[in-house]
Amino acid sequence: MTEMAILYDTSLCTNCKGCQVACKVWNNLPSPIGTNENKFSGSLQNPADLNGNTRLIQTFQERDAVRGQKPVDWIFNRRSCQHCTEAPCATVCPAGAITKDEDTGFVHVDDSKCVGCHYCEGVCPFDVPRYRTEGIRDYVNKCTGCPDRVAQGMDPACVSTCQPNALRFGPRDEMLELAQERLEILKGRGYEDAEIYGVNEMGGLHVISVLKYGREATGLPANPSAPATVGMTRVMKPITGVVTGLTVVGLAAMFALGVGYKRDKLVYNPETEDTVSLITGDVVKHGDAQDEKSIKEHILENHPFGIGKGGSDE
Ligand code: SF4
Ligand code: SF4
Ligand code: SF4
């Protein structure tokens, strides 16, 4: 199959949220009454952010108009998985629950394989993965690209519901051409900051966005990137297919050394039985009471290329 993409044109979007609802309906995701976290806050955005039941939200911002022809600019965006070519979530997933479709380029999820480790959460430059809890099980929930529909020749559910054609789905090169046409129209109308997002970011996204007001105003990262330690995980993952313990230490070290994680959470390393802070990388509870090494020392000691042995660990 061809490399595919969703095209989202913010200048055609009316923020009707039909796509948000269609995603819920097709993917059987609940919207429990009474759990709306967004008590009226002066914004039409609802819910406030992605959550375990919500893979897609349409965001809504209002600002004083910069062109002076109307009182306010309404800045819309689609907040969901961007389906990165270089998808760090898939790289770090130790259970094969997140995988990249090498044909279409979309990043799929098999939630039955998720072990709830939250590694993917810490490396996504777009802060996308969320988790659902059922009983004692915690598993990832993010946009899959609707592979069940696409395999049957249908568009993703969100795309198929969009009335003003703000969402399109097709071969990625065709979506890029359409994006370029729309960009030229917007520039011609005086939207100087308008731009296309997703051409090269993260190796190329499979959600291409036409941003009427540019990335900064829309709230997208200017230069999204994965934590540097994801590269180390790429090297270590095949090796640790043989040396299992190293895998676990390596993945834990990704959090210990990495940048880009956002929440104060703890991760448990079943090999050493240590509990590690995602924020500082410190071992907050040693499985072995005699073991006073930091997780960073563990990883450097076991590094496949001998880094850190007998020298500085910086
Ligand atoms: S369905 Fe289309 S117009 Fe409505 S919010 Fe989604 S992208 Fe925008
Ligand atoms: S946007 Fe985040 S969750 Fe989606 S493929 Fe990229 S890294 Fe993974
Ligand atoms: S592609 Fe499917 S899973 Fe992803 S946002 Fe659209 S409807 Fe939801």
PDB file of N, CA and C in Angstrom, residues 41-135:
ATOM      1  N   SER A  41     -14.856  27.401  31.534  1.00  0.00           N
ATOM      2  CA  SER A  41     -13.636  28.149  31.808  1.00  0.00           C
ATOM      3  C   SER A  41     -13.488  29.329  30.866  1.00  0.00           C
ATOM      4  N   GLY A  42     -14.556  29.642  30.159  1.00  0.00           N
ATOM      5  CA  GLY A  42     -14.468  30.739  29.210  1.00  0.00           C
ATOM      6  C   GLY A  42     -14.025  30.271  27.837  1.00  0.00           C
ATOM      7  N   SER A  43     -13.833  28.989  27.669  1.00  0.00           N
ATOM      8  CA  SER A  43     -13.414  28.467  26.374  1.00  0.00           C
ATOM      9  C   SER A  43     -14.432  27.444  25.886  1.00  0.00           C
ATOM     10  N   LEU A  44     -14.568  27.372  24.563  1.00  0.00           N
ATOM     11  CA  LEU A  44     -15.462  26.370  23.987  1.00  0.00           C
ATOM     12  C   LEU A  44     -14.774  25.010  23.881  1.00  0.00           C
ATOM     13  N   GLN A  45     -13.480  24.959  24.223  1.00  0.00           N
ATOM     14  CA  GLN A  45     -12.771  23.686  24.083  1.00  0.00           C
ATOM     15  C   GLN A  45     -13.196  22.705  25.161  1.00  0.00           C
ATOM     16  N   ASN A  46     -13.541  21.534  24.707  1.00  0.00           N
ATOM     17  CA  ASN A  46     -14.124  20.582  25.635  1.00  0.00           C
ATOM     18  C   ASN A  46     -13.994  19.178  25.045  1.00  0.00           C
ATOM     19  N   PRO A  47     -13.353  18.218  25.750  1.00  0.00           N
ATOM     20  CA  PRO A  47     -12.702  18.367  27.048  1.00  0.00           C
ATOM     21  C   PRO A  47     -11.414  19.184  26.934  1.00  0.00           C
ATOM     22  N   ALA A  48     -10.827  19.458  28.079  1.00  0.00           N
ATOM     23  CA  ALA A  48      -9.669  20.345  28.094  1.00  0.00           C
ATOM     24  C   ALA A  48      -8.484  19.744  27.358  1.00  0.00           C
ATOM     25  N   ASP A  49      -8.360  18.417  27.388  1.00  0.00           N
ATOM     26  CA  ASP A  49      -7.208  17.795  26.727  1.00  0.00           C
ATOM     27  C   ASP A  49      -7.563  16.337  26.412  1.00  0.00           C
ATOM     28  N   LEU A  50      -6.640  15.672  25.740  1.00  0.00           N
ATOM     29  CA  LEU A  50      -6.809  14.241  25.496  1.00  0.00           C
ATOM     30  C   LEU A  50      -6.917  13.524  26.827  1.00  0.00           C
ATOM     31  N   ASN A  51      -7.605  12.402  26.834  1.00  0.00           N
ATOM     32  CA  ASN A  51      -7.653  11.590  28.047  1.00  0.00           C
ATOM     33  C   ASN A  51      -7.841  10.129  27.644  1.00  0.00           C
ATOM     34  N   GLY A  52      -7.931   9.268  28.623  1.00  0.00           N
ATOM     35  CA  GLY A  52      -7.981   7.837  28.352  1.00  0.00           C
ATOM     36  C   GLY A  52      -9.140   7.408  27.470  1.00  0.00           C
ATOM     37  N   ASN A  53     -10.171   8.238  27.398  1.00  0.00           N
ATOM     38  CA  ASN A  53     -11.335   7.923  26.567  1.00  0.00           C
ATOM     39  C   ASN A  53     -11.379   8.752  25.292  1.00  0.00           C
ATOM     40  N   THR A  54     -10.394   9.620  25.098  1.00  0.00           N
ATOM     41  CA  THR A  54     -10.485  10.603  24.019  1.00  0.00           C
ATOM     42  C   THR A  54      -9.187  10.660  23.234  1.00  0.00           C
ATOM     43  N   ARG A  55      -9.222  10.206  21.972  1.00  0.00           N
ATOM     44  CA  ARG A  55      -8.022  10.147  21.143  1.00  0.00           C
ATOM     45  C   ARG A  55      -7.816  11.393  20.301  1.00  0.00           C
ATOM     46  N   LEU A  56      -8.856  12.174  20.204  1.00  0.00           N
ATOM     47  CA  LEU A  56      -8.801  13.349  19.321  1.00  0.00           C
ATOM     48  C   LEU A  56      -9.602  14.460  19.958  1.00  0.00           C
ATOM     49  N   ILE A  57      -9.011  15.636  20.039  1.00  0.00           N
ATOM     50  CA  ILE A  57      -9.818  16.809  20.377  1.00  0.00           C
ATOM     51  C   ILE A  57      -9.524  17.908  19.370  1.00  0.00           C
ATOM     52  N   GLN A  58     -10.523  18.714  19.135  1.00  0.00           N
ATOM     53  CA  GLN A  58     -10.325  19.916  18.348  1.00  0.00           C
ATOM     54  C   GLN A  58     -10.076  21.047  19.334  1.00  0.00           C
ATOM     55  N   THR A  59      -8.955  21.739  19.182  1.00  0.00           N
ATOM     56  CA  THR A  59      -8.634  22.810  20.126  1.00  0.00           C
ATOM     57  C   THR A  59      -9.103  24.148  19.565  1.00  0.00           C
ATOM     58  N   PHE A  60      -9.311  25.052  20.483  1.00  0.00           N
ATOM     59  CA  PHE A  60      -9.976  26.302  20.160  1.00  0.00           C
ATOM     60  C   PHE A  60      -9.291  27.414  20.945  1.00  0.00           C
ATOM     61  N   GLN A  61      -8.697  28.369  20.240  1.00  0.00           N
ATOM     62  CA  GLN A  61      -8.115  29.532  20.921  1.00  0.00           C
ATOM     63  C   GLN A  61      -8.673  30.805  20.297  1.00  0.00           C
ATOM     64  N   GLU A  62      -8.721  31.820  21.109  1.00  0.00           N
ATOM     65  CA  GLU A  62      -9.213  33.109  20.627  1.00  0.00           C
ATOM     66  C   GLU A  62      -8.144  34.146  20.977  1.00  0.00           C
ATOM     67  N   ARG A  63      -7.828  35.019  20.055  1.00  0.00           N
ATOM     68  CA  ARG A  63      -6.868  36.097  20.362  1.00  0.00           C
ATOM     69  C   ARG A  63      -7.317  37.367  19.643  1.00  0.00           C
ATOM     70  N   ASP A  64      -6.771  38.489  20.073  1.00  0.00           N
ATOM     71  CA  ASP A  64      -7.075  39.731  19.368  1.00  0.00           C
ATOM     72  C   ASP A  64      -6.594  39.595  17.929  1.00  0.00           C
ATOM     73  N   ALA A  65      -7.399  40.050  17.000  1.00  0.00           N
ATOM     74  CA  ALA A  65      -7.045  39.872  15.592  1.00  0.00           C
ATOM     75  C   ALA A  65      -5.770  40.640  15.267  1.00  0.00           C
ATOM     76  N   VAL A  66      -4.913  40.016  14.468  1.00  0.00           N
ATOM     77  CA  VAL A  66      -3.672  40.697  14.117  1.00  0.00           C
ATOM     78  C   VAL A  66      -3.800  41.494  12.825  1.00  0.00           C
ATOM     79  N   ARG A  67      -4.875  41.241  12.029  1.00  0.00           N
ATOM     80  CA  ARG A  67      -4.984  41.943  10.749  1.00  0.00           C
ATOM     81  C   ARG A  67      -5.992  43.097  10.797  1.00  0.00           C
ATOM     82  N   GLY A  68      -6.680  43.248  11.924  1.00  0.00           N
ATOM     83  CA  GLY A  68      -7.518  44.416  12.127  1.00  0.00           C
ATOM     84  C   GLY A  68      -8.834  44.452  11.372  1.00  0.00           C
ATOM     85  N   GLN A  69      -9.189  43.389  10.618  1.00  0.00           N
ATOM     86  CA  GLN A  69     -10.447  43.421   9.865  1.00  0.00           C
ATOM     87  C   GLN A  69     -11.606  42.855  10.666  1.00  0.00           C
ATOM     88  N   LYS A  70     -11.304  42.229  11.773  1.00  0.00           N
ATOM     89  CA  LYS A  70     -12.332  41.621  12.610  1.00  0.00           C
ATOM     90  C   LYS A  70     -11.802  41.653  14.035  1.00  0.00           C
ATOM     91  N   PRO A  71     -12.672  41.529  15.024  1.00  0.00           N
ATOM     92  CA  PRO A  71     -12.195  41.723  16.402  1.00  0.00           C
ATOM     93  C   PRO A  71     -11.282  40.609  16.918  1.00  0.00           C
ATOM     94  N   VAL A  72     -11.554  39.369  16.529  1.00  0.00           N
ATOM     95  CA  VAL A  72     -10.749  38.271  17.063  1.00  0.00           C
ATOM     96  C   VAL A  72     -10.353  37.297  15.956  1.00  0.00           C
ATOM     97  N   ASP A  73      -9.251  36.602  16.202  1.00  0.00           N
ATOM     98  CA  ASP A  73      -8.884  35.442  15.379  1.00  0.00           C
ATOM     99  C   ASP A  73      -9.259  34.200  16.161  1.00  0.00           C
ATOM    100  N   TRP A  74      -9.876  33.263  15.503  1.00  0.00           N
ATOM    101  CA  TRP A  74     -10.122  31.965  16.110  1.00  0.00           C
ATOM    102  C   TRP A  74      -9.104  30.990  15.544  1.00  0.00           C
ATOM    103  N   ILE A  75      -8.320  30.427  16.421  1.00  0.00           N
ATOM    104  CA  ILE A  75      -7.244  29.532  15.984  1.00  0.00           C
ATOM    105  C   ILE A  75      -7.621  28.108  16.367  1.00  0.00           C
ATOM    106  N   PHE A  76      -7.868  27.303  15.368  1.00  0.00           N
ATOM    107  CA  PHE A  76      -8.290  25.915  15.594  1.00  0.00           C
ATOM    108  C   PHE A  76      -7.111  24.977  15.359  1.00  0.00           C
ATOM    109  N   ASN A  77      -7.188  23.839  16.017  1.00  0.00           N
ATOM    110  CA  ASN A  77      -6.202  22.796  15.723  1.00  0.00           C
ATOM    111  C   ASN A  77      -6.790  21.432  16.039  1.00  0.00           C
ATOM    112  N   ARG A  78      -6.176  20.446  15.420  1.00  0.00           N
ATOM    113  CA  ARG A  78      -6.530  19.047  15.674  1.00  0.00           C
ATOM    114  C   ARG A  78      -5.457  18.497  16.589  1.00  0.00           C
ATOM    115  N   ARG A  79      -5.831  18.055  17.785  1.00  0.00           N
ATOM    116  CA  ARG A  79      -4.835  17.523  18.720  1.00  0.00           C
ATOM    117  C   ARG A  79      -5.035  16.021  18.832  1.00  0.00           C
ATOM    118  N   SER A  80      -4.072  15.295  18.260  1.00  0.00           N
ATOM    119  CA  SER A  80      -4.133  13.836  18.249  1.00  0.00           C
ATOM    120  C   SER A  80      -2.762  13.340  17.804  1.00  0.00           C
ATOM    121  N   CYS A  81      -2.622  12.045  17.643  1.00  0.00           N
ATOM    122  CA  CYS A  81      -1.351  11.497  17.169  1.00  0.00           C
ATOM    123  C   CYS A  81      -1.029  12.057  15.786  1.00  0.00           C
ATOM    124  N   GLN A  82       0.242  12.398  15.598  1.00  0.00           N
ATOM    125  CA  GLN A  82       0.677  12.950  14.306  1.00  0.00           C
ATOM    126  C   GLN A  82       1.255  11.872  13.398  1.00  0.00           C
ATOM    127  N   HIS A  83       1.347  10.653  13.893  1.00  0.00           N
ATOM    128  CA  HIS A  83       1.853   9.527  13.100  1.00  0.00           C
ATOM    129  C   HIS A  83       3.224   9.843  12.490  1.00  0.00           C
ATOM    130  N   CYS A  84       4.186  10.001  13.397  1.00  0.00           N
ATOM    131  CA  CYS A  84       5.555  10.362  13.015  1.00  0.00           C
ATOM    132  C   CYS A  84       6.228   9.240  12.220  1.00  0.00           C
ATOM    133  N   THR A  85       7.035   9.622  11.238  1.00  0.00           N
ATOM    134  CA  THR A  85       7.874   8.622  10.555  1.00  0.00           C
ATOM    135  C   THR A  85       8.897   8.059  11.540  1.00  0.00           C
ATOM    136  N   GLU A  86       9.580   8.962  12.253  1.00  0.00           N
ATOM    137  CA  GLU A  86      10.496   8.497  13.308  1.00  0.00           C
ATOM    138  C   GLU A  86       9.701   8.525  14.613  1.00  0.00           C
ATOM    139  N   ALA A  87       8.975   7.470  14.868  1.00  0.00           N
ATOM    140  CA  ALA A  87       8.030   7.437  15.991  1.00  0.00           C
ATOM    141  C   ALA A  87       8.707   6.898  17.249  1.00  0.00           C
ATOM    142  N   PRO A  88       9.092   7.782  18.172  1.00  0.00           N
ATOM    143  CA  PRO A  88       9.794   7.305  19.363  1.00  0.00           C
ATOM    144  C   PRO A  88       8.938   6.408  20.249  1.00  0.00           C
ATOM    145  N   CYS A  89       7.609   6.610  20.195  1.00  0.00           N
ATOM    146  CA  CYS A  89       6.727   5.765  21.011  1.00  0.00           C
ATOM    147  C   CYS A  89       6.869   4.307  20.608  1.00  0.00           C
ATOM    148  N   ALA A  90       6.969   4.061  19.291  1.00  0.00           N
ATOM    149  CA  ALA A  90       7.109   2.684  18.808  1.00  0.00           C
ATOM    150  C   ALA A  90       8.497   2.145  19.142  1.00  0.00           C
ATOM    151  N   THR A  91       9.500   3.032  19.091  1.00  0.00           N
ATOM    152  CA  THR A  91      10.868   2.596  19.389  1.00  0.00           C
ATOM    153  C   THR A  91      10.994   2.094  20.814  1.00  0.00           C
ATOM    154  N   VAL A  92      10.387   2.823  21.745  1.00  0.00           N
ATOM    155  CA  VAL A  92      10.618   2.470  23.153  1.00  0.00           C
ATOM    156  C   VAL A  92       9.640   1.428  23.696  1.00  0.00           C
ATOM    157  N   CYS A  93       8.571   1.154  22.967  1.00  0.00           N
ATOM    158  CA  CYS A  93       7.578   0.212  23.507  1.00  0.00           C
ATOM    159  C   CYS A  93       8.207  -1.180  23.639  1.00  0.00           C
ATOM    160  N   PRO A  94       8.332  -1.710  24.851  1.00  0.00           N
ATOM    161  CA  PRO A  94       9.000  -2.993  25.023  1.00  0.00           C
ATOM    162  C   PRO A  94       8.103  -4.184  24.712  1.00  0.00           C
ATOM    163  N   ALA A  95       6.797  -3.920  24.491  1.00  0.00           N
ATOM    164  CA  ALA A  95       5.852  -5.026  24.369  1.00  0.00           C
ATOM    165  C   ALA A  95       5.310  -5.184  22.952  1.00  0.00           C
ATOM    166  N   GLY A  96       5.751  -4.336  22.032  1.00  0.00           N
ATOM    167  CA  GLY A  96       5.228  -4.415  20.666  1.00  0.00           C
ATOM    168  C   GLY A  96       3.778  -3.967  20.568  1.00  0.00           C
ATOM    169  N   ALA A  97       3.330  -3.149  21.549  1.00  0.00           N
ATOM    170  CA  ALA A  97       1.945  -2.680  21.512  1.00  0.00           C
ATOM    171  C   ALA A  97       1.778  -1.518  20.538  1.00  0.00           C
ATOM    172  N   ILE A  98       2.849  -0.749  20.332  1.00  0.00           N
ATOM    173  CA  ILE A  98       2.801   0.355  19.363  1.00  0.00           C
ATOM    174  C   ILE A  98       3.752  -0.003  18.228  1.00  0.00           C
ATOM    175  N   THR A  99       3.235  -0.024  17.022  1.00  0.00           N
ATOM    176  CA  THR A  99       4.062  -0.415  15.876  1.00  0.00           C
ATOM    177  C   THR A  99       3.786   0.509  14.706  1.00  0.00           C
ATOM    178  N   LYS A 100       4.800   0.654  13.894  1.00  0.00           N
ATOM    179  CA  LYS A 100       4.659   1.491  12.716  1.00  0.00           C
ATOM    180  C   LYS A 100       4.287   0.621  11.521  1.00  0.00           C
ATOM    181  N   ASP A 101       3.277   1.034  10.780  1.00  0.00           N
ATOM    182  CA  ASP A 101       2.911   0.339   9.555  1.00  0.00           C
ATOM    183  C   ASP A 101       3.869   0.821   8.464  1.00  0.00           C
ATOM    184  N   GLU A 102       4.755  -0.047   8.028  1.00  0.00           N
ATOM    185  CA  GLU A 102       5.802   0.378   7.094  1.00  0.00           C
ATOM    186  C   GLU A 102       5.222   0.717   5.725  1.00  0.00           C
ATOM    187  N   ASP A 103       4.000   0.298   5.430  1.00  0.00           N
ATOM    188  CA  ASP A 103       3.381   0.655   4.151  1.00  0.00           C
ATOM    189  C   ASP A 103       2.743   2.036   4.227  1.00  0.00           C
ATOM    190  N   THR A 104       1.786   2.185   5.119  1.00  0.00           N
ATOM    191  CA  THR A 104       1.040   3.453   5.162  1.00  0.00           C
ATOM    192  C   THR A 104       1.784   4.531   5.939  1.00  0.00           C
ATOM    193  N   GLY A 105       2.666   4.139   6.856  1.00  0.00           N
ATOM    194  CA  GLY A 105       3.373   5.107   7.689  1.00  0.00           C
ATOM    195  C   GLY A 105       2.641   5.424   8.982  1.00  0.00           C
ATOM    196  N   PHE A 106       1.416   4.919   9.137  1.00  0.00           N
ATOM    197  CA  PHE A 106       0.658   5.216  10.358  1.00  0.00           C
ATOM    198  C   PHE A 106       1.174   4.365  11.527  1.00  0.00           C
ATOM    199  N   VAL A 107       0.934   4.859  12.733  1.00  0.00           N
ATOM    200  CA  VAL A 107       1.477   4.214  13.937  1.00  0.00           C
ATOM    201  C   VAL A 107       0.315   3.562  14.687  1.00  0.00           C
ATOM    202  N   HIS A 108       0.284   2.244  14.643  1.00  0.00           N
ATOM    203  CA  HIS A 108      -0.848   1.480  15.155  1.00  0.00           C
ATOM    204  C   HIS A 108      -0.659   1.108  16.630  1.00  0.00           C
ATOM    205  N   VAL A 109      -1.774   0.717  17.232  1.00  0.00           N
ATOM    206  CA  VAL A 109      -1.753   0.292  18.632  1.00  0.00           C
ATOM    207  C   VAL A 109      -2.486  -1.046  18.746  1.00  0.00           C
ATOM    208  N   ASP A 110      -1.862  -1.984  19.434  1.00  0.00           N
ATOM    209  CA  ASP A 110      -2.573  -3.200  19.834  1.00  0.00           C
ATOM    210  C   ASP A 110      -2.637  -3.161  21.361  1.00  0.00           C
ATOM    211  N   ASP A 111      -3.761  -2.627  21.866  1.00  0.00           N
ATOM    212  CA  ASP A 111      -3.792  -2.381  23.313  1.00  0.00           C
ATOM    213  C   ASP A 111      -3.789  -3.675  24.129  1.00  0.00           C
ATOM    214  N   SER A 112      -4.082  -4.801  23.472  1.00  0.00           N
ATOM    215  CA  SER A 112      -4.048  -6.067  24.225  1.00  0.00           C
ATOM    216  C   SER A 112      -2.614  -6.422  24.626  1.00  0.00           C
ATOM    217  N   LYS A 113      -1.632  -5.829  23.933  1.00  0.00           N
ATOM    218  CA  LYS A 113      -0.227  -6.124  24.256  1.00  0.00           C
ATOM    219  C   LYS A 113       0.375  -5.139  25.254  1.00  0.00           C
ATOM    220  N   CYS A 114      -0.321  -4.025  25.491  1.00  0.00           N
ATOM    221  CA  CYS A 114       0.246  -2.968  26.347  1.00  0.00           C
ATOM    222  C   CYS A 114       0.404  -3.472  27.779  1.00  0.00           C
ATOM    223  N   VAL A 115       1.600  -3.203  28.341  1.00  0.00           N
ATOM    224  CA  VAL A 115       1.844  -3.627  29.723  1.00  0.00           C
ATOM    225  C   VAL A 115       1.728  -2.446  30.697  1.00  0.00           C
ATOM    226  N   GLY A 116       1.315  -1.285  30.183  1.00  0.00           N
ATOM    227  CA  GLY A 116       1.065  -0.142  31.063  1.00  0.00           C
ATOM    228  C   GLY A 116       2.323   0.489  31.641  1.00  0.00           C
ATOM    229  N   CYS A 117       3.454   0.373  30.930  1.00  0.00           N
ATOM    230  CA  CYS A 117       4.715   0.892  31.485  1.00  0.00           C
ATOM    231  C   CYS A 117       4.837   2.408  31.353  1.00  0.00           C
ATOM    232  N   HIS A 118       4.050   3.014  30.476  1.00  0.00           N
ATOM    233  CA  HIS A 118       4.028   4.465  30.240  1.00  0.00           C
ATOM    234  C   HIS A 118       5.297   4.998  29.564  1.00  0.00           C
ATOM    235  N   TYR A 119       6.132   4.121  29.025  1.00  0.00           N
ATOM    236  CA  TYR A 119       7.346   4.622  28.365  1.00  0.00           C
ATOM    237  C   TYR A 119       7.007   5.545  27.189  1.00  0.00           C
ATOM    238  N   CYS A 120       5.976   5.160  26.417  1.00  0.00           N
ATOM    239  CA  CYS A 120       5.625   5.959  25.236  1.00  0.00           C
ATOM    240  C   CYS A 120       5.206   7.370  25.633  1.00  0.00           C
ATOM    241  N   GLU A 121       4.595   7.486  26.786  1.00  0.00           N
ATOM    242  CA  GLU A 121       4.114   8.791  27.251  1.00  0.00           C
ATOM    243  C   GLU A 121       5.272   9.781  27.393  1.00  0.00           C
ATOM    244  N   GLY A 122       6.404   9.274  27.859  1.00  0.00           N
ATOM    245  CA  GLY A 122       7.528  10.169  28.161  1.00  0.00           C
ATOM    246  C   GLY A 122       8.302  10.638  26.949  1.00  0.00           C
ATOM    247  N   VAL A 123       8.119  10.000  25.795  1.00  0.00           N
ATOM    248  CA  VAL A 123       8.969  10.339  24.657  1.00  0.00           C
ATOM    249  C   VAL A 123       8.239  11.044  23.525  1.00  0.00           C
ATOM    250  N   CYS A 124       6.938  11.147  23.612  1.00  0.00           N
ATOM    251  CA  CYS A 124       6.173  11.757  22.507  1.00  0.00           C
ATOM    252  C   CYS A 124       6.339  13.279  22.540  1.00  0.00           C
ATOM    253  N   PRO A 125       6.852  13.870  21.476  1.00  0.00           N
ATOM    254  CA  PRO A 125       7.045  15.329  21.476  1.00  0.00           C
ATOM    255  C   PRO A 125       5.728  16.089  21.417  1.00  0.00           C
ATOM    256  N   PHE A 126       4.640  15.390  21.148  1.00  0.00           N
ATOM    257  CA  PHE A 126       3.331  16.049  21.065  1.00  0.00           C
ATOM    258  C   PHE A 126       2.447  15.725  22.266  1.00  0.00           C
ATOM    259  N   ASP A 127       2.994  15.048  23.261  1.00  0.00           N
ATOM    260  CA  ASP A 127       2.253  14.750  24.497  1.00  0.00           C
ATOM    261  C   ASP A 127       0.914  14.053  24.185  1.00  0.00           C
ATOM    262  N   VAL A 128       0.985  12.999  23.405  1.00  0.00           N
ATOM    263  CA  VAL A 128      -0.247  12.358  22.924  1.00  0.00           C
ATOM    264  C   VAL A 128      -0.706  11.134  23.741  1.00  0.00           C
ATOM    265  N   PRO A 129       0.144  10.137  24.004  1.00  0.00           N
ATOM    266  CA  PRO A 129      -0.416   8.903  24.597  1.00  0.00           C
ATOM    267  C   PRO A 129      -1.124   9.153  25.922  1.00  0.00           C
ATOM    268  N   ARG A 130      -2.273   8.552  26.058  1.00  0.00           N
ATOM    269  CA  ARG A 130      -3.041   8.558  27.298  1.00  0.00           C
ATOM    270  C   ARG A 130      -3.368   7.117  27.634  1.00  0.00           C
ATOM    271  N   TYR A 131      -3.925   6.881  28.812  1.00  0.00           N
ATOM    272  CA  TYR A 131      -4.125   5.515  29.301  1.00  0.00           C
ATOM    273  C   TYR A 131      -5.534   5.318  29.804  1.00  0.00           C
ATOM    274  N   ARG A 132      -6.047   4.156  29.505  1.00  0.00           N
ATOM    275  CA  ARG A 132      -7.358   3.763  30.024  1.00  0.00           C
ATOM    276  C   ARG A 132      -7.130   2.777  31.148  1.00  0.00           C
ATOM    277  N   THR A 133      -8.001   2.814  32.130  1.00  0.00           N
ATOM    278  CA  THR A 133      -7.890   1.875  33.242  1.00  0.00           C
ATOM    279  C   THR A 133      -9.123   0.999  33.263  1.00  0.00           C
ATOM    280  N   GLU A 134      -8.895  -0.308  33.262  1.00  0.00           N
ATOM    281  CA  GLU A 134      -9.997  -1.261  33.416  1.00  0.00           C
ATOM    282  C   GLU A 134      -9.573  -2.239  34.496  1.00  0.00           C
ATOM    283  N   GLY A 135     -10.252  -2.198  35.620  1.00  0.00           N
ATOM    284  CA  GLY A 135      -9.835  -3.039  36.741  1.00  0.00           C
ATOM    285  C   GLY A 135      -8.434  -2.642  37.175  1.00  0.00           C
TER     286      GLY A 135
END
